[in-house]
Short mmCIF file of C-alpha atoms in Angstrom, two decimals:
data_model
loop_
_atom_site.label_atom_id
_atom_site.label_comp_id
_atom_site.label_asym_id
_atom_site.label_seq_id
_atom_site.Cartn_x
_atom_site.Cartn_y
_atom_site.Cartn_z
CA MET A 1 20.13 16.36 -52.87
CA LYS A 2 21.78 14.28 -50.19
CA TYR A 3 21.08 15.23 -46.60
CA THR A 4 24.02 13.38 -45.17
CA PHE A 5 27.72 13.14 -45.79
CA ILE A 6 29.59 9.89 -45.49
CA LYS A 7 33.02 10.39 -43.94
CA SER A 8 35.85 7.87 -44.31
CA PHE A 9 37.83 7.14 -41.20
CA VAL A 10 40.08 4.27 -42.31
CA PRO A 11 42.61 5.01 -45.04
CA ALA A 12 42.89 2.33 -47.74
CA ALA A 13 46.09 0.28 -47.66
CA ALA A 14 47.37 -2.32 -50.03
CA LEU A 15 48.62 -5.62 -48.66
CA LEU A 16 52.16 -6.15 -49.86
CA VAL A 17 53.18 -9.79 -50.13
CA MET A 18 56.79 -10.51 -50.99
CA VAL A 19 58.15 -13.91 -51.74
CA GLY A 20 61.76 -14.59 -50.97
CA SER A 21 64.12 -16.61 -48.87
CA SER A 22 64.83 -13.71 -46.52
CA CYS A 23 61.15 -13.28 -45.53
CA GLN A 24 59.40 -16.42 -44.38
CA LYS A 25 56.39 -14.86 -42.63
CA LEU A 26 53.92 -12.07 -43.22
CA GLN A 27 54.60 -10.99 -39.64
CA ASP A 28 58.11 -10.04 -40.65
CA PHE A 29 56.67 -6.88 -42.17
CA GLY A 30 55.07 -5.75 -38.94
CA ASP A 31 51.68 -3.95 -38.92
CA THR A 32 51.89 -2.64 -42.47
CA ASN A 33 48.20 -1.71 -42.70
CA THR A 34 48.18 0.66 -39.74
CA ASN A 35 48.82 4.35 -40.18
CA PRO A 36 50.12 5.53 -36.79
CA LEU A 37 48.97 9.09 -37.55
CA VAL A 38 45.30 8.26 -38.16
CA SER A 39 42.62 6.94 -35.81
CA GLU A 40 40.66 4.05 -37.28
CA ALA A 41 37.66 4.91 -35.07
CA PRO A 42 35.98 8.32 -35.18
CA ILE A 43 36.97 10.59 -32.32
CA THR A 44 33.56 11.90 -31.36
CA ALA A 45 35.08 14.70 -29.28
CA ALA A 46 36.53 16.11 -32.50
CA PHE A 47 33.11 15.96 -34.16
CA LEU A 48 31.66 17.91 -31.25
CA THR A 49 34.35 20.59 -31.40
CA ASN A 50 33.82 20.94 -35.14
CA VAL A 51 30.07 21.43 -34.73
CA GLU A 52 30.39 23.93 -31.91
CA SER A 53 32.97 25.96 -33.81
CA GLN A 54 30.39 26.42 -36.58
CA LEU A 55 27.64 27.70 -34.29
CA GLY A 56 29.09 31.17 -34.56
CA GLY A 57 28.31 31.11 -38.27
CA LEU A 58 24.63 30.53 -37.54
CA ALA A 59 24.55 33.35 -34.99
CA THR A 60 26.17 35.79 -37.43
CA SER A 61 24.15 35.04 -40.57
CA THR A 62 23.98 38.27 -42.56
CA ARG A 63 20.82 37.62 -44.63
CA PRO A 64 18.34 37.53 -41.71
CA ALA A 65 20.29 40.31 -39.97
CA LEU A 66 19.59 42.41 -43.06
CA TYR A 67 15.91 41.46 -43.13
CA VAL A 68 15.48 42.69 -39.56
CA GLN A 69 17.60 45.82 -40.16
CA TYR A 70 20.35 45.03 -37.71
CA ILE A 71 22.83 45.74 -40.49
CA SER A 72 22.90 47.58 -43.83
CA GLU A 73 24.53 46.73 -47.14
CA THR A 74 27.03 49.28 -48.37
CA GLN A 75 27.81 48.03 -51.89
CA TYR A 76 25.77 45.11 -53.17
CA THR A 77 22.27 45.84 -51.92
CA GLU A 78 20.21 43.03 -53.47
CA THR A 79 19.59 41.17 -50.20
CA SER A 80 18.22 44.24 -48.39
CA LEU A 81 16.04 44.85 -51.46
CA TYR A 82 14.70 41.31 -50.99
CA GLN A 83 16.00 39.52 -54.03
CA GLU A 84 14.61 35.97 -53.94
CA PRO A 85 17.55 33.58 -54.34
CA LYS A 86 16.98 29.86 -54.00
CA LEU A 87 19.00 28.73 -50.98
CA ASP A 88 20.08 25.13 -50.56
CA LEU A 89 19.69 23.20 -47.34
CA GLY A 90 22.43 20.68 -47.88
CA GLY A 91 25.41 22.36 -46.23
CA THR A 92 23.96 22.27 -42.74
CA TYR A 93 22.74 18.70 -43.17
CA SER A 94 26.01 17.33 -44.58
CA GLY A 95 28.06 19.27 -42.05
CA MET A 96 26.86 20.06 -38.55
CA LEU A 97 23.78 17.85 -38.46
CA ASN A 98 25.57 14.83 -39.90
CA ASP A 99 28.41 15.18 -37.39
CA LEU A 100 25.91 15.29 -34.54
CA GLN A 101 24.15 12.22 -35.92
CA VAL A 102 27.49 10.40 -36.05
CA ILE A 103 28.00 11.16 -32.35
CA ILE A 104 24.54 9.81 -31.55
CA ASN A 105 24.92 6.72 -33.74
CA LYS A 106 28.37 5.76 -32.46
CA ASN A 107 27.31 6.12 -28.84
CA SER A 108 24.04 4.25 -29.39
CA SER A 109 25.34 1.20 -31.24
CA PRO A 110 26.46 -1.75 -29.07
CA THR A 111 29.28 -2.42 -31.52
CA THR A 112 30.79 1.08 -31.33
CA ALA A 113 29.65 2.57 -27.99
CA GLY A 114 32.64 1.21 -26.10
CA GLY A 115 35.11 2.62 -28.58
CA VAL A 116 34.06 6.25 -28.09
CA LEU A 117 34.04 6.37 -24.29
CA GLY A 118 37.22 8.43 -24.39
CA SER A 119 35.01 11.36 -25.39
CA GLY A 120 32.70 11.01 -22.37
CA SER A 121 30.00 8.65 -21.22
CA ASN A 122 27.68 7.43 -23.96
CA ALA A 123 24.65 9.04 -22.33
CA ASN A 124 26.32 12.41 -21.89
CA GLN A 125 27.59 12.51 -25.46
CA ILE A 126 24.16 11.64 -26.83
CA ALA A 127 22.45 14.23 -24.62
CA VAL A 128 24.75 17.05 -25.75
CA ALA A 129 24.41 16.02 -29.40
CA ARG A 130 20.62 15.97 -29.12
CA ILE A 131 20.56 19.49 -27.66
CA LEU A 132 22.80 20.86 -30.41
CA LYS A 133 20.88 18.97 -33.07
CA ALA A 134 17.60 20.46 -31.81
CA TYR A 135 19.08 23.97 -31.83
CA THR A 136 20.46 23.55 -35.34
CA PHE A 137 17.23 22.12 -36.76
CA TRP A 138 15.38 25.00 -35.08
CA THR A 139 17.43 27.53 -37.05
CA VAL A 140 16.85 25.60 -40.28
CA THR A 141 13.07 25.21 -39.98
CA ASP A 142 12.62 28.83 -38.90
CA ARG A 143 14.28 29.98 -42.09
CA PHE A 144 12.52 27.66 -44.54
CA GLY A 145 9.44 26.20 -42.84
CA ASP A 146 8.92 22.52 -43.70
CA VAL A 147 12.26 20.73 -44.07
CA PRO A 148 13.59 17.15 -44.00
CA TYR A 149 13.65 15.96 -40.40
CA SER A 150 12.35 12.51 -39.46
CA GLU A 151 13.82 10.87 -42.59
CA ALA A 152 16.96 13.00 -42.82
CA LEU A 153 20.54 11.97 -41.96
CA GLN A 154 20.05 8.33 -42.99
CA GLY A 155 22.78 8.28 -45.61
CA THR A 156 22.20 6.16 -48.68
CA ALA A 157 19.28 4.48 -46.94
CA ASN A 158 17.12 7.46 -47.90
CA LEU A 159 18.29 10.02 -50.43
CA SER A 160 14.81 11.52 -50.88
CA PRO A 161 13.64 12.33 -47.36
CA ALA A 162 10.20 13.74 -46.73
CA PHE A 163 9.84 17.38 -45.75
CA ASP A 164 8.23 17.26 -42.31
CA LYS A 165 5.61 19.82 -41.37
CA GLN A 166 7.09 22.51 -39.17
CA GLU A 167 4.47 21.86 -36.50
CA ASP A 168 5.66 18.26 -36.22
CA ILE A 169 9.30 19.36 -36.16
CA TYR A 170 8.61 21.82 -33.35
CA LYS A 171 6.88 19.20 -31.24
CA ASN A 172 9.76 16.79 -31.75
CA LEU A 173 12.37 19.43 -30.90
CA LEU A 174 10.67 19.93 -27.55
CA LYS A 175 10.62 16.18 -27.00
CA GLU A 176 14.33 15.88 -27.84
CA LEU A 177 15.31 18.66 -25.47
CA THR A 178 13.18 17.27 -22.65
CA GLU A 179 14.62 13.78 -23.03
CA ALA A 180 18.18 15.11 -23.35
CA VAL A 181 17.96 16.82 -19.96
CA ALA A 182 16.88 13.53 -18.39
CA GLN A 183 19.56 11.55 -20.24
CA PHE A 184 22.65 13.03 -18.60
CA ASP A 185 24.29 10.62 -16.18
CA ALA A 186 27.05 10.69 -13.59
CA GLY A 187 29.58 9.27 -16.03
CA ALA A 188 32.52 11.03 -17.62
CA PRO A 189 31.70 14.50 -18.97
CA VAL A 190 31.90 15.08 -22.70
CA LYS A 191 35.22 16.11 -24.19
CA GLY A 192 35.81 18.47 -27.08
CA ASP A 193 33.16 20.79 -25.66
CA ILE A 194 34.17 24.39 -26.29
CA LEU A 195 30.86 25.79 -25.02
CA TYR A 196 30.66 24.42 -21.48
CA SER A 197 33.75 22.22 -21.02
CA GLY A 198 31.52 19.22 -20.37
CA ASN A 199 29.50 20.86 -17.59
CA GLY A 200 26.24 18.91 -17.62
CA THR A 201 24.50 21.40 -15.31
CA GLN A 202 25.00 24.18 -17.84
CA TRP A 203 23.90 21.98 -20.74
CA LYS A 204 20.63 21.27 -18.93
CA LYS A 205 20.06 25.00 -18.44
CA LEU A 206 20.68 25.57 -22.15
CA ALA A 207 18.20 22.86 -23.08
CA ASN A 208 15.53 24.35 -20.81
CA SER A 209 16.16 27.83 -22.20
CA LEU A 210 15.73 26.50 -25.73
CA ARG A 211 12.52 24.74 -24.69
CA MET A 212 11.19 28.04 -23.33
CA MET A 213 12.09 30.01 -26.45
CA ILE A 214 10.85 27.36 -28.87
CA SER A 215 7.57 27.18 -26.95
CA MET A 216 7.24 30.96 -26.95
CA ARG A 217 7.76 31.06 -30.70
CA MET A 218 4.48 29.16 -31.01
CA SER A 219 2.57 31.93 -29.21
CA LYS A 220 0.55 32.93 -32.27
CA VAL A 221 -0.71 29.40 -32.95
CA PHE A 222 -1.14 28.34 -29.31
CA PRO A 223 -1.81 31.61 -27.43
CA SER A 224 -3.96 30.33 -24.58
CA ALA A 225 -2.67 29.62 -21.10
CA GLY A 226 -3.81 26.00 -21.38
CA GLY A 227 -2.41 25.38 -24.84
CA LEU A 228 0.58 23.35 -25.99
CA ALA A 229 2.98 26.30 -26.01
CA ALA A 230 2.06 27.34 -22.48
CA THR A 231 2.27 23.80 -21.12
CA GLU A 232 5.69 23.16 -22.64
CA PHE A 233 6.94 26.59 -21.60
CA ALA A 234 5.87 26.13 -17.99
CA ALA A 235 7.48 22.69 -17.81
CA ALA A 236 10.81 24.10 -18.96
CA ALA A 237 10.61 27.26 -16.86
CA THR A 238 9.93 25.30 -13.67
CA ASP A 239 12.26 22.38 -14.34
CA PRO A 240 14.46 21.86 -11.26
CA ASN A 241 17.57 21.97 -13.43
CA GLY A 242 16.85 25.64 -14.16
CA PHE A 243 17.38 27.79 -17.24
CA ILE A 244 19.98 30.40 -18.22
CA MET A 245 19.60 33.37 -15.87
CA THR A 246 23.18 34.68 -15.68
CA ASN A 247 25.80 35.35 -18.31
CA ALA A 248 28.05 32.76 -16.70
CA ASP A 249 25.75 30.15 -18.25
CA ASN A 250 25.56 31.71 -21.72
CA ALA A 251 26.29 29.36 -24.61
CA THR A 252 29.39 31.08 -25.99
CA VAL A 253 31.92 30.16 -28.66
CA ASN A 254 35.30 31.50 -27.56
CA PHE A 255 37.29 31.76 -30.76
CA PRO A 256 41.04 31.40 -30.22
CA GLY A 257 42.00 33.35 -33.34
CA GLY A 258 44.42 32.01 -35.89
CA GLY A 259 42.68 29.18 -37.70
CA TYR A 260 39.35 29.77 -35.93
CA LYS A 261 38.40 33.43 -36.04
CA ASN A 262 35.32 35.35 -35.00
CA PRO A 263 32.94 35.37 -38.00
CA TRP A 264 32.51 39.16 -37.92
CA PHE A 265 36.28 39.55 -38.01
CA ASN A 266 36.30 37.39 -41.13
CA THR A 267 33.45 39.43 -42.63
CA TYR A 268 35.60 42.56 -42.55
CA ASP A 269 38.87 40.84 -43.47
CA GLY A 270 39.50 42.65 -46.74
CA ARG A 271 35.81 43.50 -47.31
CA ASN A 272 33.51 46.40 -46.46
CA ASP A 273 30.09 45.11 -47.46
CA PHE A 274 28.14 45.68 -44.24
CA ALA A 275 27.60 48.47 -41.75
CA PHE A 276 25.75 49.09 -38.51
CA SER A 277 22.19 50.01 -39.52
CA LYS A 278 20.73 53.43 -38.84
CA THR A 279 17.46 51.73 -37.87
CA ILE A 280 18.74 50.05 -34.72
CA ALA A 281 21.09 52.96 -34.02
CA ASP A 282 18.13 55.35 -33.90
CA ILE A 283 16.29 53.07 -31.44
CA LEU A 284 19.28 52.98 -29.12
CA ALA A 285 19.82 56.74 -29.37
CA THR A 286 16.19 57.52 -28.54
CA MET A 287 16.33 55.28 -25.48
CA GLY A 288 19.69 56.60 -24.28
CA ASP A 289 20.88 53.01 -24.57
CA THR A 290 24.65 52.76 -24.16
CA ARG A 291 24.79 49.33 -25.81
CA ARG A 292 25.32 51.43 -28.92
CA GLN A 293 29.03 51.65 -28.08
CA ALA A 294 29.31 47.84 -28.28
CA PHE A 295 26.78 47.11 -31.03
CA GLY A 296 28.55 49.27 -33.61
CA GLY A 297 31.90 50.86 -34.18
CA THR A 298 32.61 54.54 -34.08
CA GLY A 299 31.35 56.40 -37.09
CA THR A 300 28.02 57.06 -38.76
CA PRO A 301 25.33 54.36 -38.92
CA PHE A 302 24.42 53.46 -42.50
CA PRO A 303 20.95 53.92 -44.07
CA TYR A 304 19.08 50.70 -44.76
CA GLY A 305 17.66 49.47 -48.07
CA LEU A 306 19.43 51.76 -50.55
CA LEU A 307 19.84 51.26 -54.25
CA ARG A 308 23.40 50.36 -55.19
CA ALA A 309 23.98 53.72 -56.85
CA ASP A 310 22.97 55.52 -53.65
CA ALA A 311 24.85 53.15 -51.34
CA THR A 312 28.08 53.73 -53.25
CA GLY A 313 27.50 57.41 -54.02
CA SER A 314 28.68 60.58 -52.37
CA GLY A 315 25.62 61.01 -50.17
CA VAL A 316 26.60 58.33 -47.65
CA PRO A 317 29.64 57.82 -45.45
CA GLY A 318 32.42 55.77 -46.98
CA PRO A 319 34.15 52.74 -45.43
CA ALA A 320 36.41 54.91 -43.33
CA ALA A 321 33.49 56.90 -41.92
CA TYR A 322 30.57 54.54 -41.42
CA SER A 323 30.01 52.44 -38.32
CA LYS A 324 30.96 48.80 -38.65
CA VAL A 325 28.95 45.96 -37.10
CA LEU A 326 30.19 45.66 -33.49
CA SER A 327 32.84 47.84 -31.92
CA ASP A 328 36.45 47.15 -32.80
CA SER A 329 37.06 45.47 -29.45
CA LYS A 330 34.09 43.11 -30.01
CA ARG A 331 35.16 42.24 -33.54
CA MET A 332 38.68 40.93 -33.03
CA GLU A 333 39.69 37.55 -34.40
CA ASN A 334 39.48 36.04 -30.91
CA SER A 335 36.28 37.81 -29.84
CA PRO A 336 33.62 35.46 -28.44
CA THR A 337 30.24 34.89 -30.11
CA VAL A 338 27.23 34.32 -27.87
CA ILE A 339 24.74 31.78 -29.20
CA VAL A 340 22.11 31.79 -26.42
CA ASN A 341 22.20 34.41 -23.68
CA ALA A 342 20.64 35.05 -20.31
CA ALA A 343 18.89 38.19 -21.54
CA SER A 344 16.85 36.28 -24.12
CA SER A 345 15.77 33.48 -21.79
CA LEU A 346 14.89 35.96 -19.02
CA LEU A 347 12.80 37.99 -21.46
CA ALA A 348 11.04 34.81 -22.56
CA HIS A 349 10.39 34.12 -18.88
CA ALA A 350 8.95 37.61 -18.41
CA GLU A 351 6.67 37.12 -21.39
CA GLY A 352 5.54 33.73 -20.11
CA ILE A 353 4.54 35.31 -16.81
CA GLU A 354 2.81 38.22 -18.57
CA ARG A 355 0.83 35.77 -20.70
CA GLY A 356 -0.17 33.71 -17.66
CA TRP A 357 1.79 30.67 -18.80
CA THR A 358 3.83 30.46 -15.61
CA THR A 359 4.06 32.24 -12.28
CA GLY A 360 6.51 34.84 -11.08
CA ASN A 361 7.31 38.54 -11.27
CA ALA A 362 7.40 39.58 -14.92
CA LYS A 363 8.97 42.97 -14.24
CA ALA A 364 11.73 41.40 -12.16
CA SER A 365 12.67 38.99 -14.98
CA TYR A 366 12.44 41.82 -17.53
CA ASP A 367 14.69 44.13 -15.52
CA ALA A 368 17.15 41.30 -14.89
CA ALA A 369 17.23 40.60 -18.63
CA ILE A 370 18.17 44.19 -19.51
CA THR A 371 20.84 44.20 -16.82
CA ALA A 372 22.23 40.90 -18.09
CA SER A 373 22.37 42.21 -21.66
CA PHE A 374 24.32 45.33 -20.64
CA ASP A 375 26.68 43.18 -18.55
CA GLN A 376 27.15 40.77 -21.45
CA TRP A 377 28.37 43.62 -23.63
CA GLY A 378 30.45 45.15 -20.84
CA VAL A 379 28.71 48.53 -20.78
CA ALA A 380 27.09 50.50 -17.98
CA GLY A 381 23.74 52.24 -18.12
CA ALA A 382 21.13 49.49 -17.78
CA ASN A 383 19.26 51.43 -15.11
CA THR A 384 18.74 54.36 -17.49
CA VAL A 385 16.74 52.07 -19.78
CA ILE A 386 14.97 50.22 -16.96
CA THR A 387 13.71 53.44 -15.38
CA GLY A 388 13.25 55.38 -18.61
CA ALA A 389 12.25 54.55 -22.17
CA GLY A 390 12.37 50.81 -21.45
CA ASN A 391 10.42 50.89 -18.19
CA TYR A 392 8.29 47.77 -17.98
CA THR A 393 5.05 49.53 -17.07
CA SER A 394 5.41 52.90 -18.80
CA GLY A 395 8.37 52.95 -21.17
CA ALA A 396 7.72 54.73 -24.49
CA GLY A 397 10.27 52.67 -26.40
CA GLY A 398 12.61 53.57 -29.22
CA GLY A 399 10.92 56.51 -30.86
CA ASN A 400 9.54 57.53 -34.24
CA ASN A 401 11.04 57.67 -37.73
CA ILE A 402 13.69 55.08 -36.95
CA GLY A 403 16.06 54.63 -39.85
CA ALA A 404 14.77 57.71 -41.70
CA ASN A 405 17.24 58.97 -44.27
CA ALA A 406 17.65 61.39 -47.14
CA PHE A 407 16.89 58.69 -49.71
CA ASN A 408 13.53 57.78 -48.09
CA SER A 409 14.39 54.09 -48.37
CA VAL A 410 12.41 53.32 -45.19
CA VAL A 411 9.48 55.47 -44.18
CA GLY A 412 7.14 55.44 -41.19
CA GLN A 413 9.07 53.03 -39.03
CA ASN A 414 8.84 53.34 -35.26
CA ALA A 415 9.69 51.54 -32.05
CA ILE A 416 7.06 53.10 -29.83
CA THR A 417 5.83 50.75 -27.09
CA THR A 418 2.52 50.95 -25.27
CA THR A 419 2.24 47.56 -23.51
CA PRO A 420 4.55 45.29 -21.50
CA ILE A 421 4.44 42.68 -24.29
CA GLU A 422 5.64 45.28 -26.82
CA ARG A 423 8.45 46.28 -24.45
CA ILE A 424 9.48 42.65 -24.12
CA PHE A 425 9.48 42.28 -27.92
CA LEU A 426 11.63 45.38 -28.32
CA GLN A 427 14.12 44.18 -25.73
CA ARG A 428 14.21 40.72 -27.39
CA TYR A 429 15.07 42.51 -30.65
CA LEU A 430 17.97 44.24 -28.90
CA ALA A 431 19.05 41.27 -26.77
CA HIS A 432 19.51 38.97 -29.77
CA TYR A 433 21.68 41.44 -31.70
CA PRO A 434 23.56 40.66 -33.94
CA ASP A 435 22.02 37.17 -34.27
CA GLY A 436 19.87 37.72 -37.35
CA ILE A 437 18.11 34.35 -37.32
CA GLN A 438 16.75 34.94 -33.84
CA GLY A 439 16.09 38.65 -34.31
CA TRP A 440 14.23 38.08 -37.60
CA SER A 441 12.22 35.21 -36.13
CA GLU A 442 11.20 37.24 -33.09
CA TRP A 443 10.23 40.19 -35.30
CA ARG A 444 8.01 37.89 -37.40
CA ARG A 445 6.43 36.55 -34.22
CA SER A 446 5.77 40.08 -32.98
CA CYS A 447 3.65 40.94 -36.03
CA ASP A 448 -0.05 40.77 -35.22
CA PRO A 449 -1.65 37.44 -36.15
CA GLY A 450 -4.22 37.45 -38.91
CA THR A 451 -2.92 40.59 -40.62
CA PRO A 452 -1.78 40.64 -44.25
CA SER A 453 1.91 40.34 -44.96
CA PRO A 454 3.34 43.83 -44.38
CA ARG A 455 4.20 45.00 -47.88
CA THR A 456 4.20 48.73 -47.24
CA ALA A 457 2.89 49.45 -43.74
CA PRO A 458 5.26 49.06 -40.79
CA ALA A 459 4.63 45.99 -38.66
CA GLY A 460 5.99 44.08 -35.70
CA MET A 461 8.15 45.38 -32.88
CA PRO A 462 10.02 47.37 -33.83
CA LYS A 463 7.54 48.37 -36.53
CA LEU A 464 9.70 47.81 -39.59
CA ALA A 465 8.79 48.76 -43.13
CA PRO A 466 10.29 47.22 -46.26
CA SER A 467 12.70 49.21 -48.36
CA ALA A 468 10.89 51.51 -50.77
CA PHE A 469 13.21 50.17 -53.46
CA ALA A 470 12.35 46.50 -52.93
CA ILE A 471 12.69 44.34 -56.05
CA ASN A 472 10.52 41.42 -54.92
CA SER A 473 7.26 42.55 -56.52
CA GLY A 474 6.00 44.49 -53.53
CA ALA A 475 6.12 41.44 -51.28
CA GLY A 476 7.65 43.31 -48.37
CA ILE A 477 10.10 42.02 -45.78
CA PRO A 478 10.70 38.30 -46.41
CA ARG A 479 9.00 35.83 -44.08
CA ARG A 480 11.00 32.75 -45.12
CA TYR A 481 13.73 31.47 -47.42
CA VAL A 482 12.95 29.92 -50.81
CA TYR A 483 13.99 26.29 -51.38
CA GLY A 484 17.18 25.80 -53.38
CA THR A 485 17.64 24.43 -56.87
CA ALA A 486 19.37 21.32 -55.52
CA GLU A 487 16.20 20.37 -53.63
CA TYR A 488 14.12 20.75 -56.77
CA SER A 489 16.52 18.71 -58.90
CA THR A 490 17.25 15.82 -56.53
CA ASN A 491 14.12 15.56 -54.39
CA PRO A 492 11.33 17.03 -56.55
CA VAL A 493 8.41 14.96 -55.26
CA GLN A 494 8.98 15.81 -51.61
CA VAL A 495 9.71 19.48 -52.38
CA ALA A 496 6.46 19.72 -54.33
CA LEU A 497 4.51 18.37 -51.35
CA ALA A 498 6.14 20.92 -49.05
CA VAL A 499 5.50 23.79 -51.46
CA GLY A 500 1.87 22.73 -51.76
CA ARG A 501 1.43 23.36 -48.04
CA LEU A 502 2.62 26.98 -48.31
CA SER A 503 -0.07 29.62 -48.48
CA SER A 504 1.33 31.34 -51.57
CA GLY A 505 3.81 28.78 -52.83
CA ASP A 506 7.58 28.81 -52.62
CA VAL A 507 8.05 32.57 -52.27
CA VAL A 508 9.52 34.75 -49.56
CA PHE A 509 6.19 36.16 -48.40
CA SER A 510 4.61 32.78 -47.65
CA ARG A 511 4.57 32.38 -43.88
CA VAL A 512 5.97 29.49 -41.91
CA TRP A 513 3.60 27.55 -39.68
CA TRP A 514 4.00 29.58 -36.48
CA ASP A 515 4.03 32.96 -38.27
CA LYS A 516 0.27 33.50 -38.57
#
């Protein structure tokens, strides 16, 4: 398949030449080849706005949110029973990633750099695009593993890009983010920026927060205090430009409504396929965690992992009675979607201190993270968690039998915590909600290294078990996506090389590089 999309900026126009005594010159016709309604040069600010408006789609992906039991299916239950569809990569490459590459290319080329200065200084535009490109590639590689990276986005120059090893991608993402922070200059701020309105200080904090979280995701392959993950983490955590510590610096897409609506609003616009999962609801209830009132609507949380006949039968609440994902006030067409928040970066900081990767007060960062999460959602009660079930030194966590239901679709799950690291993992699980990509990735990271893929026994934090009705040959909760049919048909040689590096082949229970 193609991993780029070639956009046309200049409309074709025919040159009309008339011969007659009344028209002696071509100039008599004026500028016939110019459409006054179309820009002949790409407006890079528009590319940036387009990319940022799509970030909410990544942060509200339903498949990984189902895998990590944030949400439940209420009608068509194949995904929560771990059906193994082949999922294509091309949409993200031809859309968001290509647009970001256009911004970089236009600002880097001596022939075009001057023409896009209306969207901000060249350096600032490139820096922002590099940060967003790193974030987007991060979400892609964490879902699939090895993916096209170094040879991607080259257009017709390379229609069969190699699938880079995830380890190499991760190292390059850290390099890109580090260099992007240093690249910002005192020139005009970027335009078209609906995340930070061109505020370079906030962009640098976002980049450092991503560096910290990407580094922490490598904790199972580089666990030591002197290893690559620790070194990169410490560099980001101590960078003088700072990282996201308050909600004022959260990367947030503020949807205006109308043509650009909150993705969860769109999910429920005429459909009732998803509900707030009983699994996470039970954790919150056990902890006395009032984020429940924001995480899900009023009504009854829905059991996870049911057969279709049970999910649509009389033994479960119907659409009018079950709890929807997010409260009504958080699911309006103009509700904001948070992409990266202070709670997650503060929890990463706490974990870095706990692991000895950087210095500081781990409990202070942990407590600040919980407070920031409650404030983000606009609910009171953080201190109840901080001093109770979520206490950094003694908190018991989210209880036993989480998600238990009359159908016994999930059995033996628990969110009991016995160590500070487990408490950090549990709070990361809650802080990322409802961002399934991040929640699923953190759950995979929380599973003990060196253990078999959890096919029946609960694992991770929270300790999740696969649905008893799984249809993926007992493989358990998926650990990655399977490559799509388009990859196999258009880039078979490179796909085969990538598949050959997977422990069990191109299946959902093969683990990505960092998930050991």
